[in-house]
Amino acid sequence: MSDVSRDTMLLTTPFHSRVEAMCDLNDWGNWMGYTTPNAYFDIELEYFAVRSTTGVFDLSPMNKYRVTGPDAQRYLDRLITRDVGKIGVDRVGYAIWCDDNGQVMDDGTIFRLGEQDYRICSYQRADDWLAWNTLGFDVTIENESEAVAGLAVQGPTSCTVLTLLGCTDLNQLKPFGIAHYSFEGRPLMVSRTGFTGDLGYEVWVPPESAEALWDQLFELGRDYLIKPIGSHALELARIEAGFLQANVDFMPAEEVVRVGRTRSPFELGLGWLVDFKKPLFNGRSALLKEQEKGSRYRFAMLDVEGNKPAEHSFILKGDKQVGTVTSAAWCPTAKANVAYAQIEMPHGAVGDELVAEIYYQRELHWTRLLAPCKVIDAPIFKSPKRWQTPAPPH
Amino acid sequence: MTDYDAIIIGAGHNGLICASYLAKAGKSVLVLDARGEPGGCASTREFAPGHHVSDCAQWLSQFDQSIVKDLDLKAAGLKLGKPKATISLQSDGDHLVIDGDTISGAGVDSADQAAYRDFKKMVRSFAKLMTTLYRSRPPKLVEQNWTDRLTLMKLGLSLKLLSREHLRDLMRIVMINIYDVMNEHFSHAALKSTIALDAVTGTNMGPRSPNTVYSYLHRATGEHLGQTGTTQVLGGMGAFGQSLATAAEKCGAKIQLGSSVTTIAKTDDRITGVTLDSGEQISAKLVISSADPSTTFRRLLGYHQMEAGMAKRVECYRSRSGTAKLHLALSGLPSFTGLSETQLTERLVITPPMDGMETALNPMKYRELSDLHIFDISIPTIEDPGLAPQGQHSLTAIVHYVPYAPDIGWEAGKPQLINQLISELEGYAPGIGALVTTSELVVPSDFEASHGMTGGSWHHGELSIDQALMMRPFPGSTQYATAVEGLYLCGAGAHPGGGLQGLPGRNAAKEILKRGAL
């Protein structure tokens, strides 16, 4: 035991010294084995930094895999459900990947860095699955999770702050585009991507540049009200913006033990990411069958009456329980009570009127609330800034 | 319109049997094989001038007799020799003779004789149960349908009909090893090792390896499949292959030899046919492969043509054998200490005691040559003199504990191992070395090259519980269908597995017809 010190139990990110210094609440969580702040000073103020000025989120614990070699594109086309060929060089694509049963293993982003040079950025560790997928393909997979540090810089003033940092003409970068710069003699890559639904970027540097990047960002961003944000604030932003979270809104198929707990892309509202024009990809034959036979569940975004978040609620149709909530939040900007739910077919079509059975507690007193809710067709928060090029001035 | 209803890859016994049943049902069938002769592992080859040996399989012991009838193989020229007794050679010349349920010699006492009868009775009841399963498509346990339920009900009934002790024994021993089971039943060392021999030859296991009881019971099904003991095919095994080919052609199947399939062709969602080494493309509604699963999926279809989970299953499929064949051309009949001339025609086996069998496994595991082997010997030229020049003989032996790829390499390894094997034989047949005019050792990698069996495995993949029944060859590709639409399996890599038995081919054809896949 003597060799094992307590601080080896969780890993720290390359930004840790700076993150720790700013984490006034000292409120830490375990994100896939890394110690990361749940909140720095106030969840809602952090959230409003993303919506009104700039919020900075340390996303270094994300898993990054470099895929190179003559078959890199063919390899990815078999791995993920969408057409990789449609992602141009210096572009990013959102993607999901399935097992042979057509059940979602994870979602993530595919960065195309060259003709046959890609980076997969995923929530789950995927070393094993990516390695098995190389059978029959001339590709090399390198886990570069620790070789790349990343910050999400999100919010209306983010473009201005990053431009001050030296990212010239960043406002010309289109959504899902990638731009390359240098920072203190080392490469710095910016992608116009994020998890907040607002104008925002993700900045990728070697770990050696991490602390200096953080220092300069906060120095240059002071006048633009830059703030660090923790995972709770990000959670609020992503629910408002309509993003799914692995392990929350679906169980990664490889981690599921019980029969029937996995979900297909169609059951998560991600059918648009499945391209049957591709001759082969993992899960294709199972998904074709599902398309023919029908899915078991439907993903529904619910607009819930009242202001009590429908966390962990049952969803009822009349007296019958037809679903459960996976994510829920009162969304401060949209001023709406949003919930994501898994609804049994055939319920949950857009416009369907359901009831959320909400339980909440005030001073040890539990209350049951039957809140009417309605299935909506799009995320409740839609910022035009997210899609505008050039990026709008604040 | 396709060229054929079905293309069968491989004119081995299972391929030919599958083709016969399909052709009998009126389907147009083309059987393709890279080799110049039909029969696959049922083959005969002249390895020395005038000396013809069954160069792969040497005994017929578990061939399903319903196939002999259905395809009228006797009319097609199949002739079997007399059933053989098994004689386990002992160095002092007092040999152990096993003939049906009776054992004698080598000082076996009445207790062991009685124990042997009881053991055979038990094995027979287990094998009967397995035969029920072997003759039908393996039932899936999760997505049950009526066919599978019926099979499971039959199985349940057969289990119920076992005596209480036998049922308990079956549950207990099927997952353990033959070493422990032998020690439970017998005290006679040679008796134990002689029975254990049947559990390990053709595998890459020793008597203490798990799954050896299963592999023993697999062989024991032969008795219920209607085969009366171990026999040799007159004219050599190739004659058996030839009779199957004749029967298949009579049923209407077309056989094209010397045509090697290089790829199984696939469009988006299904198989369309095959491409030959000549570049010729042939289309069919179904491609049915009797090649082993590794060859079929990895080499002919290609990992890039399948989903990754399946590629992983194929890659993890175990297909290794530690069994070789020794062929000796002899200038005259050898003499074995303590054996009469008439006994030389029986099945002669040599095995160290079980501990020695286990020790002999070690060098094989670590890619070295062993100095101890198991022999399963046939001198076919006594019963079938036409297989050798007049007055001369051939000896063929199944030899176990031969590594797949020894560190010293086969160029240096083969002469060394041949000398070793002949010197081991000398212990029982003094002077045999002087009679040898030509010797040949066919190692597992040779079988892989000549007969296309990955790892040299007779069974087209290790016979173990996790690769058996509804999991053969692997989940997702069972009941003769595969995860790829239009591609079926009919070889030993499919249920119920290997040995010259014919059931994979027969069952596959029946399943394909029943599904209306054609």
mmCIF file with all atom_site columns, C-alpha atoms in Angstrom, chain A residues 242-308:
data_model
loop_
_atom_site.group_PDB
_atom_site.id
_atom_site.type_symbol
_atom_site.label_atom_id
_atom_site.label_alt_id
_atom_site.label_comp_id
_atom_site.label_asym_id
_atom_site.label_entity_id
_atom_site.label_seq_id
_atom_site.pdbx_PDB_ins_code
_atom_site.Cartn_x
_atom_site.Cartn_y
_atom_site.Cartn_z
_atom_site.occupancy
_atom_site.B_iso_or_equiv
_atom_site.pdbx_formal_charge
_atom_site.auth_seq_id
_atom_site.auth_comp_id
_atom_site.auth_asym_id
_atom_site.auth_atom_id
_atom_site.pdbx_PDB_model_num
ATOM 1  C CA . GLY A 1 242 ? -30.462 19.028 -27.969 1.00 0.00 ? 242 GLY A CA 1
ATOM 2  C CA . PHE A 1 243 ? -27.275 16.978 -27.613 1.00 0.00 ? 243 PHE A CA 1
ATOM 3  C CA . LEU A 1 244 ? -27.305 13.400 -26.364 1.00 0.00 ? 244 LEU A CA 1
ATOM 4  C CA . GLN A 1 245 ? -24.850 12.167 -23.782 1.00 0.00 ? 245 GLN A CA 1
ATOM 5  C CA . ALA A 1 246 ? -23.490 8.616  -23.712 1.00 0.00 ? 246 ALA A CA 1
ATOM 6  C CA . ASN A 1 247 ? -24.108 6.806  -20.422 1.00 0.00 ? 247 ASN A CA 1
ATOM 7  C CA . VAL A 1 248 ? -26.951 9.233  -19.709 1.00 0.00 ? 248 VAL A CA 1
ATOM 8  C CA . ASP A 1 249 ? -29.291 9.194  -22.697 1.00 0.00 ? 249 ASP A CA 1
ATOM 9  C CA . PHE A 1 250 ? -28.185 5.786  -23.917 1.00 0.00 ? 250 PHE A CA 1
ATOM 10 C CA . MET A 1 251 ? -26.011 2.986  -22.618 1.00 0.00 ? 251 MET A CA 1
ATOM 11 C CA . PRO A 1 252 ? -22.935 2.256  -24.732 1.00 0.00 ? 252 PRO A CA 1
ATOM 12 C CA . ALA A 1 253 ? -23.780 -1.149 -26.207 1.00 0.00 ? 253 ALA A CA 1
ATOM 13 C CA . GLU A 1 254 ? -20.549 -2.781 -25.048 1.00 0.00 ? 254 GLU A CA 1
ATOM 14 C CA . GLU A 1 255 ? -21.243 -1.905 -21.416 1.00 0.00 ? 255 GLU A CA 1
ATOM 15 C CA . VAL A 1 256 ? -24.757 -3.279 -21.336 1.00 0.00 ? 256 VAL A CA 1
ATOM 16 C CA . VAL A 1 257 ? -25.303 -6.508 -19.441 1.00 0.00 ? 257 VAL A CA 1
ATOM 17 C CA . ARG A 1 258 ? -29.087 -6.851 -19.492 1.00 0.00 ? 258 ARG A CA 1
ATOM 18 C CA . VAL A 1 259 ? -31.003 -7.874 -22.582 1.00 0.00 ? 259 VAL A CA 1
ATOM 19 C CA . GLY A 1 260 ? -32.887 -5.037 -24.264 1.00 0.00 ? 260 GLY A CA 1
ATOM 20 C CA . ARG A 1 261 ? -31.100 -2.103 -22.647 1.00 0.00 ? 261 ARG A CA 1
ATOM 21 C CA . THR A 1 262 ? -29.191 -1.041 -25.715 1.00 0.00 ? 262 THR A CA 1
ATOM 22 C CA . ARG A 1 263 ? -30.582 1.355  -28.305 1.00 0.00 ? 263 ARG A CA 1
ATOM 23 C CA . SER A 1 264 ? -30.318 1.661  -32.057 1.00 0.00 ? 264 SER A CA 1
ATOM 24 C CA . PRO A 1 265 ? -29.667 4.951  -33.866 1.00 0.00 ? 265 PRO A CA 1
ATOM 25 C CA . PHE A 1 266 ? -33.349 5.095  -34.864 1.00 0.00 ? 266 PHE A CA 1
ATOM 26 C CA . GLU A 1 267 ? -34.376 4.726  -31.239 1.00 0.00 ? 267 GLU A CA 1
ATOM 27 C CA . LEU A 1 268 ? -32.190 7.688  -30.314 1.00 0.00 ? 268 LEU A CA 1
ATOM 28 C CA . GLY A 1 269 ? -33.476 9.980  -33.040 1.00 0.00 ? 269 GLY A CA 1
ATOM 29 C CA . LEU A 1 270 ? -30.191 9.604  -34.868 1.00 0.00 ? 270 LEU A CA 1
ATOM 30 C CA . GLY A 1 271 ? -31.504 7.852  -37.954 1.00 0.00 ? 271 GLY A CA 1
ATOM 31 C CA . TRP A 1 272 ? -30.257 10.792 -40.018 1.00 0.00 ? 272 TRP A CA 1
ATOM 32 C CA . LEU A 1 273 ? -26.725 9.595  -39.297 1.00 0.00 ? 273 LEU A CA 1
ATOM 33 C CA . VAL A 1 274 ? -27.364 6.187  -40.882 1.00 0.00 ? 274 VAL A CA 1
ATOM 34 C CA . ASP A 1 275 ? -26.510 6.013  -44.555 1.00 0.00 ? 275 ASP A CA 1
ATOM 35 C CA . PHE A 1 276 ? -27.784 2.814  -46.154 1.00 0.00 ? 276 PHE A CA 1
ATOM 36 C CA . LYS A 1 277 ? -26.249 3.858  -49.460 1.00 0.00 ? 277 LYS A CA 1
ATOM 37 C CA . LYS A 1 278 ? -22.969 2.596  -48.025 1.00 0.00 ? 278 LYS A CA 1
ATOM 38 C CA . PRO A 1 279 ? -22.548 -1.091 -48.920 1.00 0.00 ? 279 PRO A CA 1
ATOM 39 C CA . LEU A 1 280 ? -21.262 -2.122 -45.523 1.00 0.00 ? 280 LEU A CA 1
ATOM 40 C CA . PHE A 1 281 ? -20.953 -0.746 -42.035 1.00 0.00 ? 281 PHE A CA 1
ATOM 41 C CA . ASN A 1 282 ? -21.205 -2.279 -38.591 1.00 0.00 ? 282 ASN A CA 1
ATOM 42 C CA . GLY A 1 283 ? -24.846 -2.823 -37.773 1.00 0.00 ? 283 GLY A CA 1
ATOM 43 C CA . ARG A 1 284 ? -26.086 -2.354 -41.327 1.00 0.00 ? 284 ARG A CA 1
ATOM 44 C CA . SER A 1 285 ? -27.928 -5.640 -41.709 1.00 0.00 ? 285 SER A CA 1
ATOM 45 C CA . ALA A 1 286 ? -29.517 -5.403 -38.263 1.00 0.00 ? 286 ALA A CA 1
ATOM 46 C CA . LEU A 1 287 ? -30.597 -1.806 -38.919 1.00 0.00 ? 287 LEU A CA 1
ATOM 47 C CA . LEU A 1 288 ? -32.091 -2.727 -42.291 1.00 0.00 ? 288 LEU A CA 1
ATOM 48 C CA . LYS A 1 289 ? -34.148 -5.346 -40.487 1.00 0.00 ? 289 LYS A CA 1
ATOM 49 C CA . GLU A 1 290 ? -35.161 -2.844 -37.829 1.00 0.00 ? 290 GLU A CA 1
ATOM 50 C CA . GLN A 1 291 ? -36.235 -0.406 -40.501 1.00 0.00 ? 291 GLN A CA 1
ATOM 51 C CA . GLU A 1 292 ? -38.458 -3.114 -41.938 1.00 0.00 ? 292 GLU A CA 1
ATOM 52 C CA . LYS A 1 293 ? -39.830 -4.433 -38.652 1.00 0.00 ? 293 LYS A CA 1
ATOM 53 C CA . GLY A 1 294 ? -40.014 -1.175 -36.758 1.00 0.00 ? 294 GLY A CA 1
ATOM 54 C CA . SER A 1 295 ? -38.152 0.080  -33.710 1.00 0.00 ? 295 SER A CA 1
ATOM 55 C CA . ARG A 1 296 ? -38.962 -0.662 -30.093 1.00 0.00 ? 296 ARG A CA 1
ATOM 56 C CA . TYR A 1 297 ? -38.508 2.872  -28.806 1.00 0.00 ? 297 TYR A CA 1
ATOM 57 C CA . ARG A 1 298 ? -38.589 6.466  -29.918 1.00 0.00 ? 298 ARG A CA 1
ATOM 58 C CA . PHE A 1 299 ? -36.431 9.289  -28.682 1.00 0.00 ? 299 PHE A CA 1
ATOM 59 C CA . ALA A 1 300 ? -38.596 12.258 -27.731 1.00 0.00 ? 300 ALA A CA 1
ATOM 60 C CA . MET A 1 301 ? -37.792 15.795 -26.688 1.00 0.00 ? 301 MET A CA 1
ATOM 61 C CA . LEU A 1 302 ? -40.501 16.944 -24.338 1.00 0.00 ? 302 LEU A CA 1
ATOM 62 C CA . ASP A 1 303 ? -41.662 20.422 -23.459 1.00 0.00 ? 303 ASP A CA 1
ATOM 63 C CA . VAL A 1 304 ? -42.896 19.885 -19.908 1.00 0.00 ? 304 VAL A CA 1
ATOM 64 C CA . GLU A 1 305 ? -45.356 22.196 -18.214 1.00 0.00 ? 305 GLU A CA 1
ATOM 65 C CA . GLY A 1 306 ? -44.251 23.963 -15.047 1.00 0.00 ? 306 GLY A CA 1
ATOM 66 C CA . ASN A 1 307 ? -40.737 24.526 -13.814 1.00 0.00 ? 307 ASN A CA 1
ATOM 67 C CA . LYS A 1 308 ? -39.912 21.288 -12.017 1.00 0.00 ? 308 LYS A CA 1
#
